[in-house]
PDB file of C-alpha atoms in Angstrom:
ATOM      1  CA  UNK A   1      40.821  45.879  26.478  1.00  0.00           C
ATOM      2  CA  UNK A   2      41.894  42.323  27.023  1.00  0.00           C
ATOM      3  CA  UNK A   3      43.209  40.987  30.320  1.00  0.00           C
ATOM      4  CA  UNK A   4      45.172  37.827  30.910  1.00  0.00           C
ATOM      5  CA  UNK A   5      45.437  36.003  34.211  1.00  0.00           C
ATOM      6  CA  UNK A   6      48.923  36.382  35.770  1.00  0.00           C
ATOM      7  CA  UNK A   7      51.310  33.475  35.266  1.00  0.00           C
ATOM      8  CA  UNK A   8      54.055  32.686  37.808  1.00  0.00           C
ATOM      9  CA  UNK A   9      57.495  32.331  36.122  1.00  0.00           C
ATOM     10  CA  UNK A  10      61.098  32.845  37.262  1.00  0.00           C
ATOM     11  CA  UNK A  11      61.615  35.974  35.142  1.00  0.00           C
ATOM     12  CA  UNK A  12      59.233  38.917  34.813  1.00  0.00           C
ATOM     13  CA  UNK A  13      60.155  39.419  31.107  1.00  0.00           C
ATOM     14  CA  UNK A  14      58.912  35.934  30.319  1.00  0.00           C
ATOM     15  CA  UNK A  15      55.739  36.637  32.302  1.00  0.00           C
ATOM     16  CA  UNK A  16      55.155  39.915  30.448  1.00  0.00           C
ATOM     17  CA  UNK A  17      55.739  38.343  27.019  1.00  0.00           C
ATOM     18  CA  UNK A  18      53.427  35.385  27.753  1.00  0.00           C
ATOM     19  CA  UNK A  19      50.689  37.662  29.055  1.00  0.00           C
ATOM     20  CA  UNK A  20      50.666  39.630  25.792  1.00  0.00           C
ATOM     21  CA  UNK A  21      50.582  36.460  23.711  1.00  0.00           C
ATOM     22  CA  UNK A  22      47.696  35.082  25.826  1.00  0.00           C
ATOM     23  CA  UNK A  23      45.861  38.409  25.531  1.00  0.00           C
ATOM     24  CA  UNK A  24      46.185  38.441  21.753  1.00  0.00           C
ATOM     25  CA  UNK A  25      44.990  34.827  21.522  1.00  0.00           C
ATOM     26  CA  UNK A  26      42.006  35.457  23.767  1.00  0.00           C
ATOM     27  CA  UNK A  27      41.026  38.591  21.875  1.00  0.00           C
ATOM     28  CA  UNK A  28      41.206  36.676  18.616  1.00  0.00           C
ATOM     29  CA  UNK A  29      38.799  34.057  19.986  1.00  0.00           C
ATOM     30  CA  UNK A  30      36.373  36.714  21.202  1.00  0.00           C
ATOM     31  CA  UNK A  31      36.532  38.482  17.778  1.00  0.00           C
ATOM     32  CA  UNK A  32      35.869  35.204  16.013  1.00  0.00           C
ATOM     33  CA  UNK A  33      32.877  34.527  18.237  1.00  0.00           C
ATOM     34  CA  UNK A  34      31.432  37.953  17.590  1.00  0.00           C
ATOM     35  CA  UNK A  35      31.921  37.429  13.844  1.00  0.00           C
ATOM     36  CA  UNK A  36      30.040  34.112  13.998  1.00  0.00           C
ATOM     37  CA  UNK A  37      27.187  35.589  16.023  1.00  0.00           C
ATOM     38  CA  UNK A  38      26.803  38.508  13.655  1.00  0.00           C
ATOM     39  CA  UNK A  39      26.846  36.294  10.523  1.00  0.00           C
ATOM     40  CA  UNK A  40      23.518  36.317   8.646  1.00  0.00           C
ATOM     41  CA  UNK A  41      21.262  33.374   9.617  1.00  0.00           C
ATOM     42  CA  UNK A  42      21.481  30.453   7.201  1.00  0.00           C
ATOM     43  CA  UNK A  43      18.197  29.123   5.764  1.00  0.00           C
ATOM     44  CA  UNK A  44      16.814  25.984   7.372  1.00  0.00           C
ATOM     45  CA  UNK A  45      18.253  22.789   5.928  1.00  0.00           C
ATOM     46  CA  UNK A  46      14.806  21.462   5.170  1.00  0.00           C
ATOM     47  CA  UNK A  47      14.039  24.458   2.976  1.00  0.00           C
ATOM     48  CA  UNK A  48      17.033  23.803   0.765  1.00  0.00           C
ATOM     49  CA  UNK A  49      16.248  20.114   0.310  1.00  0.00           C
ATOM     50  CA  UNK A  50      14.757  18.820  -2.933  1.00  0.00           C
ATOM     51  CA  UNK A  51      11.080  17.878  -2.671  1.00  0.00           C
ATOM     52  CA  UNK A  52       9.677  14.378  -2.928  1.00  0.00           C
ATOM     53  CA  UNK A  53       6.185  14.909  -4.211  1.00  0.00           C
ATOM     54  CA  UNK A  54       3.602  12.309  -3.166  1.00  0.00           C
ATOM     55  CA  UNK A  55      -0.084  11.900  -4.052  1.00  0.00           C
ATOM     56  CA  UNK A  56      -2.587   9.732  -2.255  1.00  0.00           C
ATOM     57  CA  UNK A  57      -6.286   9.488  -1.282  1.00  0.00           C
ATOM     58  CA  UNK A  58      -7.954  10.590   1.944  1.00  0.00           C
ATOM     59  CA  UNK A  59      -9.654   7.405   3.186  1.00  0.00           C
ATOM     60  CA  UNK A  60      -7.557   4.211   3.144  1.00  0.00           C
ATOM     61  CA  UNK A  61      -7.214   3.152   6.761  1.00  0.00           C
ATOM     62  CA  UNK A  62      -4.726   2.403   8.226  1.00  0.00           C
ATOM     63  CA  UNK A  63      -2.382   3.171   5.294  1.00  0.00           C
ATOM     64  CA  UNK A  64      -3.266   6.761   4.349  1.00  0.00           C
ATOM     65  CA  UNK A  65      -6.000   8.979   5.699  1.00  0.00           C
ATOM     66  CA  UNK A  66      -6.662  12.532   6.888  1.00  0.00           C
ATOM     67  CA  UNK A  67      -7.401  13.189  10.525  1.00  0.00           C
ATOM     68  CA  UNK A  68      -7.514  16.604  12.236  1.00  0.00           C
ATOM     69  CA  UNK A  69      -6.167  18.189   9.048  1.00  0.00           C
ATOM     70  CA  UNK A  70      -3.070  15.916   8.960  1.00  0.00           C
ATOM     71  CA  UNK A  71      -2.224  13.091   6.555  1.00  0.00           C
ATOM     72  CA  UNK A  72      -1.491   9.999   8.620  1.00  0.00           C
ATOM     73  CA  UNK A  73      -1.049   6.260   8.319  1.00  0.00           C
ATOM     74  CA  UNK A  74       1.404   3.410   7.868  1.00  0.00           C
ATOM     75  CA  UNK A  75       2.325   4.372   4.322  1.00  0.00           C
ATOM     76  CA  UNK A  76       2.698   8.027   5.295  1.00  0.00           C
ATOM     77  CA  UNK A  77       5.261   7.082   7.973  1.00  0.00           C
ATOM     78  CA  UNK A  78       7.121   4.897   5.506  1.00  0.00           C
ATOM     79  CA  UNK A  79       7.134   7.687   2.892  1.00  0.00           C
ATOM     80  CA  UNK A  80       8.525  10.129   5.507  1.00  0.00           C
ATOM     81  CA  UNK A  81      11.332   7.727   6.328  1.00  0.00           C
ATOM     82  CA  UNK A  82      12.036   7.088   2.649  1.00  0.00           C
ATOM     83  CA  UNK A  83      12.264  10.829   1.955  1.00  0.00           C
ATOM     84  CA  UNK A  84      14.577  11.329   4.953  1.00  0.00           C
ATOM     85  CA  UNK A  85      16.969   8.634   3.607  1.00  0.00           C
ATOM     86  CA  UNK A  86      16.839  10.254   0.183  1.00  0.00           C
ATOM     87  CA  UNK A  87      17.664  13.640   1.826  1.00  0.00           C
ATOM     88  CA  UNK A  88      14.450  15.042   0.436  1.00  0.00           C
ATOM     89  CA  UNK A  89      11.472  16.878   1.905  1.00  0.00           C
ATOM     90  CA  UNK A  90       8.189  15.012   1.578  1.00  0.00           C
ATOM     91  CA  UNK A  91       5.151  16.962   0.313  1.00  0.00           C
ATOM     92  CA  UNK A  92       1.846  15.044   0.197  1.00  0.00           C
ATOM     93  CA  UNK A  93      -1.137  16.086  -1.908  1.00  0.00           C
ATOM     94  CA  UNK A  94      -4.607  14.542  -1.337  1.00  0.00           C
ATOM     95  CA  UNK A  95      -6.441  13.807  -4.555  1.00  0.00           C
ATOM     96  CA  UNK A  96      -9.334  11.588  -5.704  1.00  0.00           C
ATOM     97  CA  UNK A  97      -7.804   8.149  -6.216  1.00  0.00           C
ATOM     98  CA  UNK A  98      -8.240   8.087 -10.015  1.00  0.00           C
ATOM     99  CA  UNK A  99      -6.529  11.439 -10.262  1.00  0.00           C
ATOM    100  CA  UNK A 100      -3.686  10.448  -7.924  1.00  0.00           C
ATOM    101  CA  UNK A 101      -2.884   7.386 -10.047  1.00  0.00           C
ATOM    102  CA  UNK A 102      -2.989   9.467 -13.212  1.00  0.00           C
ATOM    103  CA  UNK A 103      -0.670  12.161 -11.836  1.00  0.00           C
ATOM    104  CA  UNK A 104       1.951   9.668 -10.738  1.00  0.00           C
ATOM    105  CA  UNK A 105       1.651   7.765 -14.006  1.00  0.00           C
ATOM    106  CA  UNK A 106       2.171  10.787 -16.244  1.00  0.00           C
ATOM    107  CA  UNK A 107       4.506  13.054 -14.264  1.00  0.00           C
ATOM    108  CA  UNK A 108       8.172  12.567 -13.383  1.00  0.00           C
ATOM    109  CA  UNK A 109       9.233  11.271  -9.997  1.00  0.00           C
ATOM    110  CA  UNK A 110       5.907  11.541  -8.261  1.00  0.00           C
ATOM    111  CA  UNK A 111       5.176   8.904  -5.627  1.00  0.00           C
ATOM    112  CA  UNK A 112       1.667   7.437  -5.267  1.00  0.00           C
ATOM    113  CA  UNK A 113       0.594   5.266  -2.363  1.00  0.00           C
ATOM    114  CA  UNK A 114      -0.804   2.866  -1.249  1.00  0.00           C
ATOM    115  CA  UNK A 115      -1.176   0.758  -4.455  1.00  0.00           C
ATOM    116  CA  UNK A 116      -2.037  -2.823  -5.250  1.00  0.00           C
ATOM    117  CA  UNK A 117      -0.069  -4.247  -8.180  1.00  0.00           C
ATOM    118  CA  UNK A 118      -2.777  -5.608 -10.464  1.00  0.00           C
ATOM    119  CA  UNK A 119      -2.250  -6.615 -14.119  1.00  0.00           C
ATOM    120  CA  UNK A 120      -4.117  -3.550 -15.387  1.00  0.00           C
ATOM    121  CA  UNK A 121      -1.563  -1.269 -13.694  1.00  0.00           C
ATOM    122  CA  UNK A 122       1.666  -3.256 -13.712  1.00  0.00           C
ATOM    123  CA  UNK A 123       3.299  -1.899 -16.902  1.00  0.00           C
ATOM    124  CA  UNK A 124       2.547   1.758 -16.080  1.00  0.00           C
ATOM    125  CA  UNK A 125       4.693   2.165 -12.948  1.00  0.00           C
ATOM    126  CA  UNK A 126       7.958   1.446 -11.196  1.00  0.00           C
ATOM    127  CA  UNK A 127       7.018  -0.608  -8.138  1.00  0.00           C
ATOM    128  CA  UNK A 128       8.648  -0.259  -4.706  1.00  0.00           C
ATOM    129  CA  UNK A 129       7.857  -2.832  -2.068  1.00  0.00           C
ATOM    130  CA  UNK A 130       5.758  -4.496  -0.924  1.00  0.00           C
ATOM    131  CA  UNK A 131       5.337  -1.870   1.734  1.00  0.00           C
ATOM    132  CA  UNK A 132       2.748  -3.982   3.627  1.00  0.00           C
ATOM    133  CA  UNK A 133      -0.015  -6.570   3.047  1.00  0.00           C
ATOM    134  CA  UNK A 134      -3.746  -6.309   3.292  1.00  0.00           C
ATOM    135  CA  UNK A 135      -6.967  -8.237   2.967  1.00  0.00           C
ATOM    136  CA  UNK A 136     -10.256  -7.119   1.522  1.00  0.00           C
ATOM    137  CA  UNK A 137     -13.636  -8.234   2.830  1.00  0.00           C
ATOM    138  CA  UNK A 138     -17.188  -7.264   2.037  1.00  0.00           C
ATOM    139  CA  UNK A 139     -19.095  -5.583   4.885  1.00  0.00           C
ATOM    140  CA  UNK A 140     -22.802  -5.065   5.329  1.00  0.00           C
ATOM    141  CA  UNK A 141     -24.944  -3.182   7.857  1.00  0.00           C
ATOM    142  CA  UNK A 142     -26.108  -5.592  10.574  1.00  0.00           C
ATOM    143  CA  UNK A 143     -29.548  -3.919  10.492  1.00  0.00           C
ATOM    144  CA  UNK A 144     -30.085  -5.170   6.908  1.00  0.00           C
ATOM    145  CA  UNK A 145     -31.233  -8.668   7.790  1.00  0.00           C
ATOM    146  CA  UNK A 146     -32.445  -9.262   4.259  1.00  0.00           C
ATOM    147  CA  UNK A 147     -28.831  -9.433   3.014  1.00  0.00           C
ATOM    148  CA  UNK A 148     -27.616 -13.065   3.214  1.00  0.00           C
ATOM    149  CA  UNK A 149     -23.954 -13.216   2.180  1.00  0.00           C
ATOM    150  CA  UNK A 150     -22.122 -16.429   3.048  1.00  0.00           C
ATOM    151  CA  UNK A 151     -20.257 -16.898  -0.212  1.00  0.00           C
ATOM    152  CA  UNK A 152     -19.041 -14.977  -3.213  1.00  0.00           C
ATOM    153  CA  UNK A 153     -21.938 -16.524  -5.157  1.00  0.00           C
ATOM    154  CA  UNK A 154     -24.334 -14.856  -2.697  1.00  0.00           C
ATOM    155  CA  UNK A 155     -22.626 -11.523  -3.203  1.00  0.00           C
ATOM    156  CA  UNK A 156     -23.609 -11.566  -6.842  1.00  0.00           C
ATOM    157  CA  UNK A 157     -27.197 -10.849  -5.841  1.00  0.00           C
ATOM    158  CA  UNK A 158     -26.279  -7.488  -4.291  1.00  0.00           C
ATOM    159  CA  UNK A 159     -24.732  -4.150  -5.243  1.00  0.00           C
ATOM    160  CA  UNK A 160     -21.254  -3.339  -3.952  1.00  0.00           C
ATOM    161  CA  UNK A 161     -20.190   0.221  -3.476  1.00  0.00           C
ATOM    162  CA  UNK A 162     -16.556   0.911  -4.278  1.00  0.00           C
ATOM    163  CA  UNK A 163     -14.170   3.772  -4.939  1.00  0.00           C
ATOM    164  CA  UNK A 164     -13.368   4.484  -8.595  1.00  0.00           C
ATOM    165  CA  UNK A 165     -10.027   2.919  -9.698  1.00  0.00           C
ATOM    166  CA  UNK A 166      -9.818   0.677  -6.651  1.00  0.00           C
ATOM    167  CA  UNK A 167      -7.794  -2.520  -7.206  1.00  0.00           C
ATOM    168  CA  UNK A 168     -10.787  -4.690  -6.236  1.00  0.00           C
ATOM    169  CA  UNK A 169     -12.858  -3.563  -9.226  1.00  0.00           C
ATOM    170  CA  UNK A 170     -11.290  -5.982 -11.763  1.00  0.00           C
ATOM    171  CA  UNK A 171     -11.747  -8.771  -9.194  1.00  0.00           C
ATOM    172  CA  UNK A 172     -15.450  -7.961  -8.892  1.00  0.00           C
ATOM    173  CA  UNK A 173     -15.733  -7.996 -12.692  1.00  0.00           C
ATOM    174  CA  UNK A 174     -14.162 -11.404 -12.944  1.00  0.00           C
ATOM    175  CA  UNK A 175     -16.441 -12.678 -10.151  1.00  0.00           C
ATOM    176  CA  UNK A 176     -19.579 -11.295 -11.756  1.00  0.00           C
ATOM    177  CA  UNK A 177     -20.327  -8.993  -8.801  1.00  0.00           C
ATOM    178  CA  UNK A 178     -22.132  -5.717  -9.600  1.00  0.00           C
ATOM    179  CA  UNK A 179     -20.340  -2.512  -8.546  1.00  0.00           C
ATOM    180  CA  UNK A 180     -21.530   1.050  -8.087  1.00  0.00           C
ATOM    181  CA  UNK A 181     -18.554   3.464  -8.330  1.00  0.00           C
ATOM    182  CA  UNK A 182     -18.080   6.562  -6.183  1.00  0.00           C
ATOM    183  CA  UNK A 183     -15.289   9.212  -6.444  1.00  0.00           C
ATOM    184  CA  UNK A 184     -14.228   8.538  -2.825  1.00  0.00           C
ATOM    185  CA  UNK A 185     -14.838   6.189   0.109  1.00  0.00           C
ATOM    186  CA  UNK A 186     -16.468   9.106   1.937  1.00  0.00           C
ATOM    187  CA  UNK A 187     -19.073   9.367  -0.807  1.00  0.00           C
ATOM    188  CA  UNK A 188     -19.360   5.592  -0.814  1.00  0.00           C
ATOM    189  CA  UNK A 189     -20.049   5.657   2.925  1.00  0.00           C
ATOM    190  CA  UNK A 190     -23.041   7.913   2.491  1.00  0.00           C
ATOM    191  CA  UNK A 191     -24.560   5.513  -0.063  1.00  0.00           C
ATOM    192  CA  UNK A 192     -23.867   2.619   2.258  1.00  0.00           C
ATOM    193  CA  UNK A 193     -25.665   4.260   5.200  1.00  0.00           C
ATOM    194  CA  UNK A 194     -28.631   5.185   3.007  1.00  0.00           C
ATOM    195  CA  UNK A 195     -28.980   1.674   1.633  1.00  0.00           C
ATOM    196  CA  UNK A 196     -28.179   2.730  -1.922  1.00  0.00           C
ATOM    197  CA  UNK A 197     -25.385   0.108  -2.026  1.00  0.00           C
ATOM    198  CA  UNK A 198     -25.616  -3.183  -0.093  1.00  0.00           C
ATOM    199  CA  UNK A 199     -21.958  -4.034   0.563  1.00  0.00           C
ATOM    200  CA  UNK A 200     -18.665  -2.214   0.803  1.00  0.00           C
ATOM    201  CA  UNK A 201     -15.118  -3.662   0.476  1.00  0.00           C
ATOM    202  CA  UNK A 202     -12.581  -2.827   3.177  1.00  0.00           C
ATOM    203  CA  UNK A 203      -9.462  -4.004   4.910  1.00  0.00           C
ATOM    204  CA  UNK A 204     -10.221  -5.422   8.403  1.00  0.00           C
ATOM    205  CA  UNK A 205      -7.213  -3.470   9.709  1.00  0.00           C
ATOM    206  CA  UNK A 206      -8.964  -0.224   8.861  1.00  0.00           C
ATOM    207  CA  UNK A 207     -12.692  -0.877   9.034  1.00  0.00           C
ATOM    208  CA  UNK A 208     -13.094   0.348  12.640  1.00  0.00           C
ATOM    209  CA  UNK A 209     -11.566   3.763  11.857  1.00  0.00           C
ATOM    210  CA  UNK A 210     -13.565   3.978   8.625  1.00  0.00           C
ATOM    211  CA  UNK A 211     -16.963   3.331  10.244  1.00  0.00           C
ATOM    212  CA  UNK A 212     -16.198   5.832  12.986  1.00  0.00           C
ATOM    213  CA  UNK A 213     -15.455   8.510  10.399  1.00  0.00           C
ATOM    214  CA  UNK A 214     -18.598   7.433   8.606  1.00  0.00           C
ATOM    215  CA  UNK A 215     -20.760   8.157  11.618  1.00  0.00           C
ATOM    216  CA  UNK A 216     -21.342   4.483  12.430  1.00  0.00           C
ATOM    217  CA  UNK A 217     -20.269   2.209  15.267  1.00  0.00           C
ATOM    218  CA  UNK A 218     -18.220  -0.934  14.967  1.00  0.00           C
ATOM    219  CA  UNK A 219     -21.251  -2.928  16.128  1.00  0.00           C
ATOM    220  CA  UNK A 220     -23.260  -1.524  13.169  1.00  0.00           C
ATOM    221  CA  UNK A 221     -21.331  -3.486  10.530  1.00  0.00           C
ATOM    222  CA  UNK A 222     -20.713  -7.173   9.854  1.00  0.00           C
ATOM    223  CA  UNK A 223     -17.906  -8.846   7.921  1.00  0.00           C
ATOM    224  CA  UNK A 224     -19.173 -11.311   5.292  1.00  0.00           C
ATOM    225  CA  UNK A 225     -16.795 -12.819   2.641  1.00  0.00           C
ATOM    226  CA  UNK A 226     -13.224 -12.145   1.579  1.00  0.00           C
ATOM    227  CA  UNK A 227     -12.399 -10.960  -1.925  1.00  0.00           C
ATOM    228  CA  UNK A 228      -9.641 -13.180  -3.397  1.00  0.00           C
ATOM    229  CA  UNK A 229      -6.680 -11.095  -4.633  1.00  0.00           C
ATOM    230  CA  UNK A 230      -3.002 -10.487  -4.025  1.00  0.00           C
ATOM    231  CA  UNK A 231      -2.810  -8.485  -0.760  1.00  0.00           C
ATOM    232  CA  UNK A 232       0.610  -6.905  -1.299  1.00  0.00           C
ATOM    233  CA  UNK A 233       0.559  -3.059  -1.297  1.00  0.00           C
ATOM    234  CA  UNK A 234       3.269  -0.933  -2.896  1.00  0.00           C
ATOM    235  CA  UNK A 235       4.639   2.541  -3.524  1.00  0.00           C
ATOM    236  CA  UNK A 236       4.684   3.418  -7.232  1.00  0.00           C
ATOM    237  CA  UNK A 237       6.365   5.925  -9.512  1.00  0.00           C
ATOM    238  CA  UNK A 238       5.480   6.591 -13.152  1.00  0.00           C
ATOM    239  CA  UNK A 239       7.729   5.287 -15.950  1.00  0.00           C
ATOM    240  CA  UNK A 240       8.775   8.887 -16.715  1.00  0.00           C
ATOM    241  CA  UNK A 241      10.922   8.812 -13.568  1.00  0.00           C
ATOM    242  CA  UNK A 242      14.666   8.814 -14.249  1.00  0.00           C
ATOM    243  CA  UNK A 243      16.655   5.532 -13.875  1.00  0.00           C
ATOM    244  CA  UNK A 244      19.141   7.248 -11.523  1.00  0.00           C
ATOM    245  CA  UNK A 245      16.355   8.507  -9.235  1.00  0.00           C
ATOM    246  CA  UNK A 246      14.695   5.076  -9.159  1.00  0.00           C
ATOM    247  CA  UNK A 247      18.052   3.379  -8.238  1.00  0.00           C
ATOM    248  CA  UNK A 248      18.348   5.746  -5.245  1.00  0.00           C
ATOM    249  CA  UNK A 249      14.792   5.027  -4.182  1.00  0.00           C
ATOM    250  CA  UNK A 250      15.304   1.261  -4.416  1.00  0.00           C
ATOM    251  CA  UNK A 251      18.559   1.441  -2.398  1.00  0.00           C
ATOM    252  CA  UNK A 252      16.890   3.502   0.310  1.00  0.00           C
ATOM    253  CA  UNK A 253      13.898   1.192   0.522  1.00  0.00           C
ATOM    254  CA  UNK A 254      16.090  -1.893   0.621  1.00  0.00           C
ATOM    255  CA  UNK A 255      18.007  -0.364   3.530  1.00  0.00           C
ATOM    256  CA  UNK A 256      14.682   0.157   5.369  1.00  0.00           C
ATOM    257  CA  UNK A 257      13.923  -3.535   4.874  1.00  0.00           C
ATOM    258  CA  UNK A 258      17.350  -4.658   5.990  1.00  0.00           C
ATOM    259  CA  UNK A 259      17.430  -2.609   9.227  1.00  0.00           C
ATOM    260  CA  UNK A 260      13.844  -3.644  10.128  1.00  0.00           C
ATOM    261  CA  UNK A 261      12.450  -0.103   9.989  1.00  0.00           C
ATOM    262  CA  UNK A 262       9.747  -1.166   7.599  1.00  0.00           C
ATOM    263  CA  UNK A 263       8.747  -4.109   9.787  1.00  0.00           C
ATOM    264  CA  UNK A 264       8.607  -1.909  12.909  1.00  0.00           C
ATOM    265  CA  UNK A 265       6.405   0.720  11.273  1.00  0.00           C
ATOM    266  CA  UNK A 266       4.051  -1.903   9.866  1.00  0.00           C
ATOM    267  CA  UNK A 267       3.824  -3.763  13.234  1.00  0.00           C
ATOM    268  CA  UNK A 268       3.008  -0.520  15.050  1.00  0.00           C
ATOM    269  CA  UNK A 269       0.118   0.401  12.764  1.00  0.00           C
ATOM    270  CA  UNK A 270      -1.243  -3.077  12.361  1.00  0.00           C
ATOM    271  CA  UNK A 271      -1.238  -3.659  16.153  1.00  0.00           C
ATOM    272  CA  UNK A 272      -3.052  -0.357  16.776  1.00  0.00           C
ATOM    273  CA  UNK A 273      -5.628  -1.174  14.088  1.00  0.00           C
ATOM    274  CA  UNK A 274      -6.277  -4.612  15.600  1.00  0.00           C
ATOM    275  CA  UNK A 275      -6.853  -3.075  19.010  1.00  0.00           C
ATOM    276  CA  UNK A 276      -9.166  -0.457  17.530  1.00  0.00           C
ATOM    277  CA  UNK A 277     -11.315  -3.120  15.927  1.00  0.00           C
ATOM    278  CA  UNK A 278     -12.469  -4.446  19.291  1.00  0.00           C
ATOM    279  CA  UNK A 279     -15.847  -3.139  20.380  1.00  0.00           C
TER     280      UNK A 279
END
């Protein structure tokens, strides 16, 4: 039963007619509301979105790393924003760095980050960026007083521990510096602590977090010399990726540059890393 509030009018017939019309209208609205409420629930929008698959490594502070079971970092935040603008759902897979580069190189529309554009890689990928910039320095344990590293020439006397497929490896080869390769920086850290390698290369923006994860303190390590190389870091997709997809990615990334989103994300992570480096 539907009731309408009484309306005051000069003639009761008008009042009666209006009341019925109001009643029918109100009942129609109630019926429509019940229909909407009883409609089967629609799937979440995120579940219906296409997936942007990304691969990366687990220890590359502050760009991509795993903490408390979550993938975090500057590049992770940029990738999330990029996926959002592409109306895609980001899925990140952690792989050994050599494997991550291979997957992105050989499969279609797979993002790999964070990547230095070196001559040995340049022709194999579509490059997006730079996303950010980095430096790479050699670090030693302060307790190893026998290591005297004041120049790149000095570094030639020692063994550097590095991650397989790292962009610094060709630089070390050109400089004549000996390198021991590990499958990951976590493995490399164990060798560093045990004295099986003398020096490790790392970005000053991430070294504090790395030594903490490694079971060391900031005061336990010492920065020695910088490795000369282009510090720009990129996102990359393999050449199998479709031209239309890459155009969309480039447009979305360009918009992030233009509206300063990229700058804000980079500034946030770089500032936090700088603060973390202080003892």
